[in-house]
Short mmCIF file of C-alpha atoms in Angstrom, two decimals:
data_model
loop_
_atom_site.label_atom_id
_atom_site.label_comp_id
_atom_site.label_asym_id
_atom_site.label_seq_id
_atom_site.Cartn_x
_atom_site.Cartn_y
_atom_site.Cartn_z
CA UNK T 1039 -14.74 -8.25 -6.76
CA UNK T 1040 -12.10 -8.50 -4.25
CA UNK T 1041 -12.28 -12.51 -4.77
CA UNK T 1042 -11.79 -12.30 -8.61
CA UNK T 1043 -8.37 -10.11 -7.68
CA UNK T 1044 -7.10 -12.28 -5.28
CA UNK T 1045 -7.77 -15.56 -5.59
CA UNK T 1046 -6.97 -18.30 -8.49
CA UNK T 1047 -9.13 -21.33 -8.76
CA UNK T 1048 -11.50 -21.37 -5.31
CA UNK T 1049 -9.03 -20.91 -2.56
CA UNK T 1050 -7.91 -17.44 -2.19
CA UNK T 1051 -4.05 -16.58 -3.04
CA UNK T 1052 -3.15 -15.28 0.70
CA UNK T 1053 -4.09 -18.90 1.97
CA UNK T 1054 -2.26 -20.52 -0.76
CA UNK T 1055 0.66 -18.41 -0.03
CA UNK T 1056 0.76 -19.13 3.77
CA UNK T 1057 0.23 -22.67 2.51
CA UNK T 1058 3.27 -22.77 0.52
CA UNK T 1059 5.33 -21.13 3.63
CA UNK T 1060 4.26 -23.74 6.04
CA UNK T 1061 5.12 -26.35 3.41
CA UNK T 1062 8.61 -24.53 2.88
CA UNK T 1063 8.85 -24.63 6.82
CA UNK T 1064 8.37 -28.13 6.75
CA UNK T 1065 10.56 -29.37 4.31
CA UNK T 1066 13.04 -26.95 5.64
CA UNK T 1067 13.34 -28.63 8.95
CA UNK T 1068 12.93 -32.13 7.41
CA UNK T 1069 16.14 -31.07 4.77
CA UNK T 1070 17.76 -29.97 8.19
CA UNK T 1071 16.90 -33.20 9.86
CA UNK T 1072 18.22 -35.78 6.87
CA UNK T 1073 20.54 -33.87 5.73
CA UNK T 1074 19.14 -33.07 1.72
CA UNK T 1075 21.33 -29.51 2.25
CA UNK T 1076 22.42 -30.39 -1.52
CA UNK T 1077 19.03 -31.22 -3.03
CA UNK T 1078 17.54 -28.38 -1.34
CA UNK T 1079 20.17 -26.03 -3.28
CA UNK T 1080 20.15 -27.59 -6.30
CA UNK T 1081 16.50 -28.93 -6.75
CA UNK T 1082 14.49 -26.43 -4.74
CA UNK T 1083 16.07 -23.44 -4.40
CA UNK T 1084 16.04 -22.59 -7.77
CA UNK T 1085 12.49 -22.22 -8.00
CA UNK T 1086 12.87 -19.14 -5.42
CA UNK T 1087 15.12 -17.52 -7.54
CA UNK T 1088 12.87 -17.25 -10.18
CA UNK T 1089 9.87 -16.14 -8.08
CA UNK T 1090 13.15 -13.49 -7.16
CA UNK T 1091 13.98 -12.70 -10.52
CA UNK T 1092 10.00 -12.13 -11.84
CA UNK T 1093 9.40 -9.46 -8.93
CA UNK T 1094 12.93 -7.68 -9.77
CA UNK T 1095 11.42 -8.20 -14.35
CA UNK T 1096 8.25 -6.38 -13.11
CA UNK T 1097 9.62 -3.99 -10.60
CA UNK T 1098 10.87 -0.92 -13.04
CA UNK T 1099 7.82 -1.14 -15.37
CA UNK T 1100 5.83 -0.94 -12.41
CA UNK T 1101 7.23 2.25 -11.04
CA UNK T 1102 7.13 3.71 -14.28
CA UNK T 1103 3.51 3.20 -15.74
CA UNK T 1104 2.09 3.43 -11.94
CA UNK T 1105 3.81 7.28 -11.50
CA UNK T 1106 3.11 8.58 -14.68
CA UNK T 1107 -0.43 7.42 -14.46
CA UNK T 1108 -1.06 8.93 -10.95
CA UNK T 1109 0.94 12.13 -11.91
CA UNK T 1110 -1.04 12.69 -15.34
CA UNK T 1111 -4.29 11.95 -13.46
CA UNK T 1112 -4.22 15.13 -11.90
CA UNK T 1113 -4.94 16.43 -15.31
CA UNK T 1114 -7.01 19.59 -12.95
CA UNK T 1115 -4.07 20.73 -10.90
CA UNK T 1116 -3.59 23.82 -12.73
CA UNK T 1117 -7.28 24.71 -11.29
CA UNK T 1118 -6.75 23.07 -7.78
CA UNK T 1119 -2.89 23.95 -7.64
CA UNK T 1120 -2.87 25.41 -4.34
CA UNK T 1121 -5.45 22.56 -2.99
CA UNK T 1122 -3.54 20.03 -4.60
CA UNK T 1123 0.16 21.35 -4.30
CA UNK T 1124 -1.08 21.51 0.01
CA UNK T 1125 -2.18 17.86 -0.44
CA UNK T 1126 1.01 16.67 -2.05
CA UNK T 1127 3.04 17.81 0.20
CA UNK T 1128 1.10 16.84 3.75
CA UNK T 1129 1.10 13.32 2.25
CA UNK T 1130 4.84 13.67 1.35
CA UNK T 1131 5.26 14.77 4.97
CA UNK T 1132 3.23 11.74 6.62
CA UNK T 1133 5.40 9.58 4.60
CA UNK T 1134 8.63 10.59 5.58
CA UNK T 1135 7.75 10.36 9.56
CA UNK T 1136 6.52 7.08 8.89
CA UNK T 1137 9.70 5.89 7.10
CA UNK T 1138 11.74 7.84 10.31
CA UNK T 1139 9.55 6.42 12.60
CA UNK T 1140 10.10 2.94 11.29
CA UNK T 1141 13.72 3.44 11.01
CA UNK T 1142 13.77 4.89 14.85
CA UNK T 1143 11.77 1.45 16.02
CA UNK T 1144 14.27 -1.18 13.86
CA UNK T 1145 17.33 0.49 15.12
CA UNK T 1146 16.11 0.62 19.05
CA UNK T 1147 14.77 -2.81 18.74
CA UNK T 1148 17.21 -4.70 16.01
CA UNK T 1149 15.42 -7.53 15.27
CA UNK T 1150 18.05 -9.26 13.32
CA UNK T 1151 20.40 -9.18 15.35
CA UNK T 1152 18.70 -11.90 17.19
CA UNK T 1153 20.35 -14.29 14.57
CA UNK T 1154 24.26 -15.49 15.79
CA UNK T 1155 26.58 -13.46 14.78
CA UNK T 1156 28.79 -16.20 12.99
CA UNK T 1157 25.51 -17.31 11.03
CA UNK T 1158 24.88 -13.47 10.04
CA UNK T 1159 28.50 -13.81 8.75
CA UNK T 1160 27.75 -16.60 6.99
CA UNK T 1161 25.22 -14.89 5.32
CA UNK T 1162 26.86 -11.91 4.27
CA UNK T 1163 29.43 -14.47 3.07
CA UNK T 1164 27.06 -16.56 0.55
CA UNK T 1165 25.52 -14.03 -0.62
CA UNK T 1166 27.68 -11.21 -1.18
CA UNK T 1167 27.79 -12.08 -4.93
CA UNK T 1168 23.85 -10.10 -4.46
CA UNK T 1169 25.40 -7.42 -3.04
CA UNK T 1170 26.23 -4.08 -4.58
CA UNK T 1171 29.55 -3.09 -2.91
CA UNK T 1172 29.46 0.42 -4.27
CA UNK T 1173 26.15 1.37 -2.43
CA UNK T 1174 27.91 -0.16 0.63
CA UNK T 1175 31.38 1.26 0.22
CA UNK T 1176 30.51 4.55 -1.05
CA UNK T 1177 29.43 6.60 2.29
CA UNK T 1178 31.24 9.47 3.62
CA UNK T 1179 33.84 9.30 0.59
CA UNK T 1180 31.78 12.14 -0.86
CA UNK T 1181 29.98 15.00 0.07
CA UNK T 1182 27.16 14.79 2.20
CA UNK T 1183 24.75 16.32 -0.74
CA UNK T 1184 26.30 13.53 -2.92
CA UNK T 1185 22.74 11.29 -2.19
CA UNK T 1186 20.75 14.21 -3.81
CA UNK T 1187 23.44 14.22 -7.48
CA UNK T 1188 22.19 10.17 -7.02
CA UNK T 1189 19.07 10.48 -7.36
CA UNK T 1190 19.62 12.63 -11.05
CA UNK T 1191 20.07 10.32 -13.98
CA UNK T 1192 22.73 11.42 -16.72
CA UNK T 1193 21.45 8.62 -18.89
CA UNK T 1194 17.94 7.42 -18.24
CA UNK T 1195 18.56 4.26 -20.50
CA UNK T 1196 21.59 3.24 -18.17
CA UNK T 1197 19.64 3.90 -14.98
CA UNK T 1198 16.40 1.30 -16.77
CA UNK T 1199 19.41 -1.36 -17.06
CA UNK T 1200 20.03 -1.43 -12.89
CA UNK T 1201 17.23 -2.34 -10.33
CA UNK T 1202 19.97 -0.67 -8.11
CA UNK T 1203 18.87 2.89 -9.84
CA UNK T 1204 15.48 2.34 -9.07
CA UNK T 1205 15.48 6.09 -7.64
CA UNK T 1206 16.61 7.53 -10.75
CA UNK T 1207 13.84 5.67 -12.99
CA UNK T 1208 11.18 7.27 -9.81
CA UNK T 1209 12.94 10.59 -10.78
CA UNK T 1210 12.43 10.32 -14.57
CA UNK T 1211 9.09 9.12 -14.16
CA UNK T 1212 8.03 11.93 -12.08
CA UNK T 1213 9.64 14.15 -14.73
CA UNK T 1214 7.42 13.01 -16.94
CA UNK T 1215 4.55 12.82 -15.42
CA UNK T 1216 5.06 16.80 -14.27
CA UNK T 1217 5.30 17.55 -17.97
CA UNK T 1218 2.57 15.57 -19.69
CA UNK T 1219 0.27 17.45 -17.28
CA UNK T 1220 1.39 21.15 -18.31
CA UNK T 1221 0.63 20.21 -22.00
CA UNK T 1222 -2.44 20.70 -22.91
CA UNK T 1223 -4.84 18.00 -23.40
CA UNK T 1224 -5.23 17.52 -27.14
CA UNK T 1225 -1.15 17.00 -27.38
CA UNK T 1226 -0.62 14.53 -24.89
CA UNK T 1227 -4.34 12.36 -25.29
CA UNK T 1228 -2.84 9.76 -26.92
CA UNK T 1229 -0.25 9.25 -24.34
CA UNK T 1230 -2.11 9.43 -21.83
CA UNK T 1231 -4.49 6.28 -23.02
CA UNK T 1232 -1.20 4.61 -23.91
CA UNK T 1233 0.21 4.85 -20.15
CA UNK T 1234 -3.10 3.73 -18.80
CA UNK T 1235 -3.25 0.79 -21.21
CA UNK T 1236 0.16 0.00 -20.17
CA UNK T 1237 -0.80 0.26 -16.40
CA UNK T 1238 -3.36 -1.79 -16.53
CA UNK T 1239 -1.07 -4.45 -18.61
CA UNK T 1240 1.10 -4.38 -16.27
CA UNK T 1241 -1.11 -4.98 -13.13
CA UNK T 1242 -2.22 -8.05 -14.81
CA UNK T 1243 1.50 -9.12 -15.23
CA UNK T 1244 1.76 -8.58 -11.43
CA UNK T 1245 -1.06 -10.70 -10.91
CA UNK T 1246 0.30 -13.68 -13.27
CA UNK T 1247 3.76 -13.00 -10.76
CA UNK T 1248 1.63 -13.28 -7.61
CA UNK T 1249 0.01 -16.86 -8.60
CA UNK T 1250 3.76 -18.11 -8.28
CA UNK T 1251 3.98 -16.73 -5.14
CA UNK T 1252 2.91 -19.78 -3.10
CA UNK T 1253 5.50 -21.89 -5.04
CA UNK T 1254 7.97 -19.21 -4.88
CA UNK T 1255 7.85 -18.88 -1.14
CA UNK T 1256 7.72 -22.96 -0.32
CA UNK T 1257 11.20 -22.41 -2.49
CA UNK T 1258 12.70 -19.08 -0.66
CA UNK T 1259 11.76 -20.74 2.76
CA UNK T 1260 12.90 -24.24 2.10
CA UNK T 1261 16.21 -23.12 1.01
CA UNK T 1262 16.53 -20.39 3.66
CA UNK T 1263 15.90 -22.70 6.37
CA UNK T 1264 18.83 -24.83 5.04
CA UNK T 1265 20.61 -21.66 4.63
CA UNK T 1266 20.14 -20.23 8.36
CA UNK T 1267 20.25 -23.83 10.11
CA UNK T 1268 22.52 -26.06 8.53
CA UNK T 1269 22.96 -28.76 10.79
CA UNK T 1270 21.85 -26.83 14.03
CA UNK T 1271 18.17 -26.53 14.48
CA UNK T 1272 18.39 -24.11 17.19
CA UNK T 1273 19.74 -21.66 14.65
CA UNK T 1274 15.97 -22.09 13.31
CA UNK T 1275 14.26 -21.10 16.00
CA UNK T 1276 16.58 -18.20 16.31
CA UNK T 1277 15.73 -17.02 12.91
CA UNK T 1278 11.93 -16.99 13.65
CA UNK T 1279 12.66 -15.76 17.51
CA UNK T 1280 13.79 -12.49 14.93
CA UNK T 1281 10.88 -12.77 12.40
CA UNK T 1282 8.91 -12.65 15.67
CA UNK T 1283 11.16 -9.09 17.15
CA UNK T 1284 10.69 -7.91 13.37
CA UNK T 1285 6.71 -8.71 13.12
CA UNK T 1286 6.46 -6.98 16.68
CA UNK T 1287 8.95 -3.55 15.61
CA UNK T 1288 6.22 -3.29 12.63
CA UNK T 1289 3.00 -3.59 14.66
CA UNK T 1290 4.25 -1.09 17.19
CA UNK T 1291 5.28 1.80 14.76
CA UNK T 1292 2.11 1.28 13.05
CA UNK T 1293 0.42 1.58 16.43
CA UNK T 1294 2.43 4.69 17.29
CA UNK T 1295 1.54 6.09 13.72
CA UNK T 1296 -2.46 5.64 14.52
CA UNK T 1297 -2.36 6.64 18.08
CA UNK T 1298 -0.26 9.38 18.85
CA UNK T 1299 1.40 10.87 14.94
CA UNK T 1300 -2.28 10.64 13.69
CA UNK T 1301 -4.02 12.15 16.97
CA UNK T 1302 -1.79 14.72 17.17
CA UNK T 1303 -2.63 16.05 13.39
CA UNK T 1304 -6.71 15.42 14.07
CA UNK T 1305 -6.45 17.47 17.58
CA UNK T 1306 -4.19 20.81 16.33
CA UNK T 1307 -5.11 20.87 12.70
CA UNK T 1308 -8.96 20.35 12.43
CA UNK T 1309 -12.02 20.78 14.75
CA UNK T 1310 -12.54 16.82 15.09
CA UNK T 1311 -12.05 15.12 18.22
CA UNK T 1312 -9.73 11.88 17.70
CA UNK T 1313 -12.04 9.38 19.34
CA UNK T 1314 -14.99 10.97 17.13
CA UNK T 1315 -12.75 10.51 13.74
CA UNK T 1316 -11.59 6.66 15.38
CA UNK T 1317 -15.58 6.25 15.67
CA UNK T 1318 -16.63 7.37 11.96
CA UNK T 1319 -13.60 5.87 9.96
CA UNK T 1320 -14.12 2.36 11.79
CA UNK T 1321 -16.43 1.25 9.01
CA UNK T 1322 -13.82 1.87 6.01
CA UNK T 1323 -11.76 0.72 8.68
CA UNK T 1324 -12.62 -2.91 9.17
CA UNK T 1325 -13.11 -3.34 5.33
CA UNK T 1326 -9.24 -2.10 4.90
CA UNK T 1327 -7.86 -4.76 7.56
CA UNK T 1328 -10.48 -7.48 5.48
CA UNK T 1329 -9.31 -6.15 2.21
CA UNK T 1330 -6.19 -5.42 2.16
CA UNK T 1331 -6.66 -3.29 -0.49
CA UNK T 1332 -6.67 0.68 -0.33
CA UNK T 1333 -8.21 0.80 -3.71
CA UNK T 1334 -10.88 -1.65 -2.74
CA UNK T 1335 -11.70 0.11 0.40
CA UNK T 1336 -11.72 3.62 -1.58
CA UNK T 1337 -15.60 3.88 -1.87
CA UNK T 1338 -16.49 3.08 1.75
CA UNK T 1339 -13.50 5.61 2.95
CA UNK T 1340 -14.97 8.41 0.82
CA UNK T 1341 -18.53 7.56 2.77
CA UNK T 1342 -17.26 7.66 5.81
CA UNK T 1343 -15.23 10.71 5.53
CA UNK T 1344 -18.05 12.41 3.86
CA UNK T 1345 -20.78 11.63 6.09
CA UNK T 1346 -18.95 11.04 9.09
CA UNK T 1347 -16.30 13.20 9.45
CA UNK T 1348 -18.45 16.06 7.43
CA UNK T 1349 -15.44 16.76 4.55
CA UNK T 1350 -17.38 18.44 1.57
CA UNK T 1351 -16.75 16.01 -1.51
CA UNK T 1352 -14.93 18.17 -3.50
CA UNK T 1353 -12.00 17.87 -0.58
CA UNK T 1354 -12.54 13.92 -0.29
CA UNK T 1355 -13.41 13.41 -4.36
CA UNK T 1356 -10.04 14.99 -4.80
CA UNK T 1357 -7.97 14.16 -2.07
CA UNK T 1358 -8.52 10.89 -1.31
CA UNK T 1359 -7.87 8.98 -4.74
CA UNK T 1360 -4.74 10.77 -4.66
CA UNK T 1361 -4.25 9.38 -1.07
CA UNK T 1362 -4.91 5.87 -2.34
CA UNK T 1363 -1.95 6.08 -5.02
CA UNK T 1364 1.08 8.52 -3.41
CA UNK T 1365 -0.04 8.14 0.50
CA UNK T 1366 0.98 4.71 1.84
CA UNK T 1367 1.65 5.20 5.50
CA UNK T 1368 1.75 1.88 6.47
CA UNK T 1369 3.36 0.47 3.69
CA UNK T 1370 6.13 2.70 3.90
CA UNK T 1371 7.18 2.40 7.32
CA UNK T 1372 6.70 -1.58 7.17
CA UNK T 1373 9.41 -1.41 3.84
CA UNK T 1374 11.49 0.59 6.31
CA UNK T 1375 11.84 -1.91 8.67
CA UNK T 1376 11.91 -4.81 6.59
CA UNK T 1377 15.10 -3.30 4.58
CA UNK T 1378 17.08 -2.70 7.95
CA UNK T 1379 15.47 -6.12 9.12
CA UNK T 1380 17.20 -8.14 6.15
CA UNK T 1381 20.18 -6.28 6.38
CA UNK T 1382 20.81 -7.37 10.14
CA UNK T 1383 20.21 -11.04 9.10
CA UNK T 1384 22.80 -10.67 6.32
CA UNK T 1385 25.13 -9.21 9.05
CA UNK T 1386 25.26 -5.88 7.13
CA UNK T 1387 25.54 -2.25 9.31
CA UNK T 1388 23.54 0.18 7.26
CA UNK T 1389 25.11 3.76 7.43
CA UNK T 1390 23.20 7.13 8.12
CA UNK T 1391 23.81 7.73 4.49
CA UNK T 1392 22.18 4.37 3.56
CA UNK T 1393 19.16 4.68 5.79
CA UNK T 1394 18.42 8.52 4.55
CA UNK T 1395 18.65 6.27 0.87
CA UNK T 1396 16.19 4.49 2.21
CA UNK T 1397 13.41 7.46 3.36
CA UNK T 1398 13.82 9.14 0.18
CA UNK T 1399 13.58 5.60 -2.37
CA UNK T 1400 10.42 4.52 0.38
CA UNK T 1401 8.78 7.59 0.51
CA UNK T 1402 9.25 7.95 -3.34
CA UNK T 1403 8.68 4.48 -4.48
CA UNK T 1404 5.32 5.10 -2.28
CA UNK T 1405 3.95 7.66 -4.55
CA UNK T 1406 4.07 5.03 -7.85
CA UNK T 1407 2.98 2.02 -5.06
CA UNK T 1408 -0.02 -0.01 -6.76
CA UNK T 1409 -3.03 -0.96 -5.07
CA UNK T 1410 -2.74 -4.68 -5.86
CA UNK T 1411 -1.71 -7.78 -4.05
CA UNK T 1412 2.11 -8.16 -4.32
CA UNK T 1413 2.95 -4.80 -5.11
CA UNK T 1414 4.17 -3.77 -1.90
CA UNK T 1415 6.11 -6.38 -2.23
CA UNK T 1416 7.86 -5.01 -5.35
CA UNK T 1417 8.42 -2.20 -4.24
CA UNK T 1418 10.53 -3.30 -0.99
CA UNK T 1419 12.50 -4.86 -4.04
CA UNK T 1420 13.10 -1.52 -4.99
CA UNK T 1421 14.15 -0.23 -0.84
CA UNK T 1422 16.09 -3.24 -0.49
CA UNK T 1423 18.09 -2.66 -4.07
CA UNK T 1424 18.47 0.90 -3.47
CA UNK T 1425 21.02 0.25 -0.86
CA UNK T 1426 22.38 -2.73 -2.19
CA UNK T 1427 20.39 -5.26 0.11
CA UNK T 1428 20.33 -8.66 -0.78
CA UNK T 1429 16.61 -9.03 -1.63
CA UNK T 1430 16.97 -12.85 -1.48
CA UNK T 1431 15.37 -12.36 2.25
CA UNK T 1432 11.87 -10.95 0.97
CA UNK T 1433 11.36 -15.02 1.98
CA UNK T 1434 11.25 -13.92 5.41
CA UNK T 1435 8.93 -11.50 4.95
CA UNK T 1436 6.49 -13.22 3.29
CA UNK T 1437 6.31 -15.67 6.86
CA UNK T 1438 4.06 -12.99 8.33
CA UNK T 1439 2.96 -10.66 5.63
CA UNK T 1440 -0.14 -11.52 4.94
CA UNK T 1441 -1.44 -9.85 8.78
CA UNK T 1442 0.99 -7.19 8.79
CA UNK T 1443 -0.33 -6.17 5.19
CA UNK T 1444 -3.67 -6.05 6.53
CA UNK T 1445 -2.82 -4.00 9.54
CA UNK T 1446 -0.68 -1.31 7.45
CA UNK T 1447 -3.52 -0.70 4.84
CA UNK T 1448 -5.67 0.17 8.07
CA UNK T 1449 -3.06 2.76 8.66
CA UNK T 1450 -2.73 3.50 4.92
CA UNK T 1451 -6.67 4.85 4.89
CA UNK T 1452 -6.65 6.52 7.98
CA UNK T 1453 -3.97 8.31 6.73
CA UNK T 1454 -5.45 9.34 3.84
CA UNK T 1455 -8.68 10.21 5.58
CA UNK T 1456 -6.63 12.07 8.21
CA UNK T 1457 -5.17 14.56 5.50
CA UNK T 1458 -8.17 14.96 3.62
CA UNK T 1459 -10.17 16.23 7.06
CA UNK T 1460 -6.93 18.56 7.43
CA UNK T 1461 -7.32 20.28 4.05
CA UNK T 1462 -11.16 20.62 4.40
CA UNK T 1463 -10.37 22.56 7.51
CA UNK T 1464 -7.91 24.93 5.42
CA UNK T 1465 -10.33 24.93 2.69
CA UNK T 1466 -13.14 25.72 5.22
CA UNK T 1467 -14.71 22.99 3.59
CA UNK T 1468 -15.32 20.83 6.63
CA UNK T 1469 -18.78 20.60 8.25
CA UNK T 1470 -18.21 18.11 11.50
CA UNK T 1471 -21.78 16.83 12.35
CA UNK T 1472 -20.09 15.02 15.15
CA UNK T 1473 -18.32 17.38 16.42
CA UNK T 1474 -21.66 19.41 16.49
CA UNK T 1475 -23.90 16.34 17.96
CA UNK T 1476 -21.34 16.52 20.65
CA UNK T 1477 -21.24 20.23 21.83
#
């Protein structure tokens, strides 16, 4: 299954994508080397923009099909609402420490600042035609609740018009998802089948996008190269001396997310000892890093958690399909530190006000976050425009994406599995045969 999702013709789409980046690198350093600066922009280059332009097409109908098809599939909240209202808001919570956490890490270790500062200027320079100057001029000229009046549309149609309202469009969506569930079922049927037609549509339009990707990132790094280097190859190795910093800052939040946030939760707020929940969620585990997939690896977490961990399955039959659409850990604090990542290369100083923009538009873009290949992706189009990032540097993120994705949907599922062992225990609906083998 996970082959027919993934992979076009016999070679699987990750492989073709990390082909198409080494190709970029190498004709990056051979435009460097002869000097085809002008070809590169004008031939190649243009190709990238596309591959730009088709994740920013896709990125608003994605948010809005994707939320109001997780929200209206809790179409038995009004009988769980205390259950369910206790898991929203735990995954909510795990969210926003991962997007603070990842924020914390970037800032301590500033990844992009490993790039000269007169070639960050440079940047900023070329590309400030992508940037949108009000996000970055508008901090402390207003109030400091002005983020909150933001994130409230006055005219949804305008707000469908920007990619730089994405968190406005979230808002609606979420709206509107809220009140197709309080209607009862006979009204809102036909809507319902007509949102989850339209998700599905549109996952298979993400999947057309993603078989450009390998193209679209031989384009994004061949011109970026040319972009960041010029004539200087040592600029080069600077840039991926930062991709390096930036691939490390991610690997070591998600580490501190899995070993000491997660622990933490396990050890105060259930019965289960840490190393005994590490030992039964290894299996869903493993799968998850192979996978990449949340979605995919849904069955084998709701085994493990079950028979493992000893959650009843109306906790985990509940909780953790929820988990796989509105809790992405991982994924969150990785678009966290990609956003502030970019913005150092582009030379740009993100305020306080900026980076709060970006824990709410993360930590809500999460909720709506598809469990496809490339959708991550789109939505750090949506971080990135939310604070008027130039999202022309998703190239560089694409370099090392493919392992980093694999290592934050581990963390996505233990997440999920983490919160649904910490409403059982609430519940009282958690019966921990290893916990018992053990005493």
């Amino acid at each position: 299954m996970r082959a027919q999702l993934i992979q076009s013709g016999r070679l699987p789409l990750h492989w073709k994508i990390l082909m198409g980046m080494a190709a970029g690198i190498g004709f990056g350093l051979l435009a460097v080397h002869f000097g085809w600066s002008v070809f590169t922009t004008d031939w190649v280059k243009p190709f990238g923009t596309i591959f730009i332009n088709l994740l920013k097409l896709i990125a608003i109908p994605l948010i809005i099909v994707s939320l109001i098809s997780g929200v209206a599939g809790l179409n038995d909240v009004s009988k769980l609402s205390k259950m369910g209202l206790k898991t929203i808001a735990l995954y909510l919570f795990t969210t926003v420490v991962a997007v603070s956490t990842g924020l914390v890490m970037v800032n301590i270790t500033k990844p992009g600042k490993l790039l000269p500062a007169e070639k960050a200027l440079e940047f900023q320079q070329k590309f400030a035609s992508g940037v949108d100057h009000r996000n970055l001029e508008e901090p402390l000229t207003k109030g400091p609740l002005q983020f909150l009046v933001d994130i409230v549309p006055s005219n949804i149609f305008e707000a469908l018009t920007s990619n730089a309202s994405m968190l406005q469009v979230i808002f609606f969506a979420l709206l509107f998802g809220v009140a197709l569930i309080m209607l009862p079922l006979e009204k809102t049927k036909a809507v319902k089948n007509l949102i989850d037609s339209l998700n599905d549509i549109v996952m298979k339009m993400i999947h057309l996008v993603m078989l450009s990707a390998p193209f679209g990132v031989f384009a994004l790094i061949a011109s970026l190269m040319v972009d960041v280097a010029g004539n200087n190859p040592g600029d080069t190795i600077a840039l991926f001396g930062s991709l390096g910093l930036y691939a490390l800052t991610v690997i070591l939040g998600l580490v501190l997310i899995i070993f000491v946030i997660y622990p933490l939760l396990i050890s105060t707020l259930t019965d289960i000892k840490f190393k005994q929940f590490l030992k039964g969620m290894a299996p869903a585990q493993l799968l998850a890093f192979s996978t990449s997939s949340s979605a995919a690896t849904l069955p084998m977490t709701m085994e493990c958690v079950e028979e493992n961990l000893g959650v009843k399955k109306e906790i985990s039959s509940f909780v953790l399909p929820l988990g796989a659409t509105i809790n992405m850990d991982g994924t969150s604090l990785y678009q966290a530190v990609a956003a502030v990542f970019i913005a150092q290369i582009y030379g740009m100083d993100l305020t306080f006000g900026q980076q709060l923009t970006i824990i709410l538009t993360a930590t809500m873009a999460s909720i709506g976050s598809a469990a496809v290949p490339g959708a991550g992706m789109i939505m750090l189009v949506i971080v990135l425009t939310s604070v008027g990032i130039p999202t022309e540097g998703i190239a560089l993120i694409f370099a090392v994406d493919r392992p980093l994705d694999m290592l934050r949907t581990v963390v996505n599922i233990t997440g999920d599995a983490t919160i649904s062992c910490m409403v059982a225990r609430s519940e009282n609906k958690l019966i921990n045969p290893m916990h018992n083998q053990s005493s």
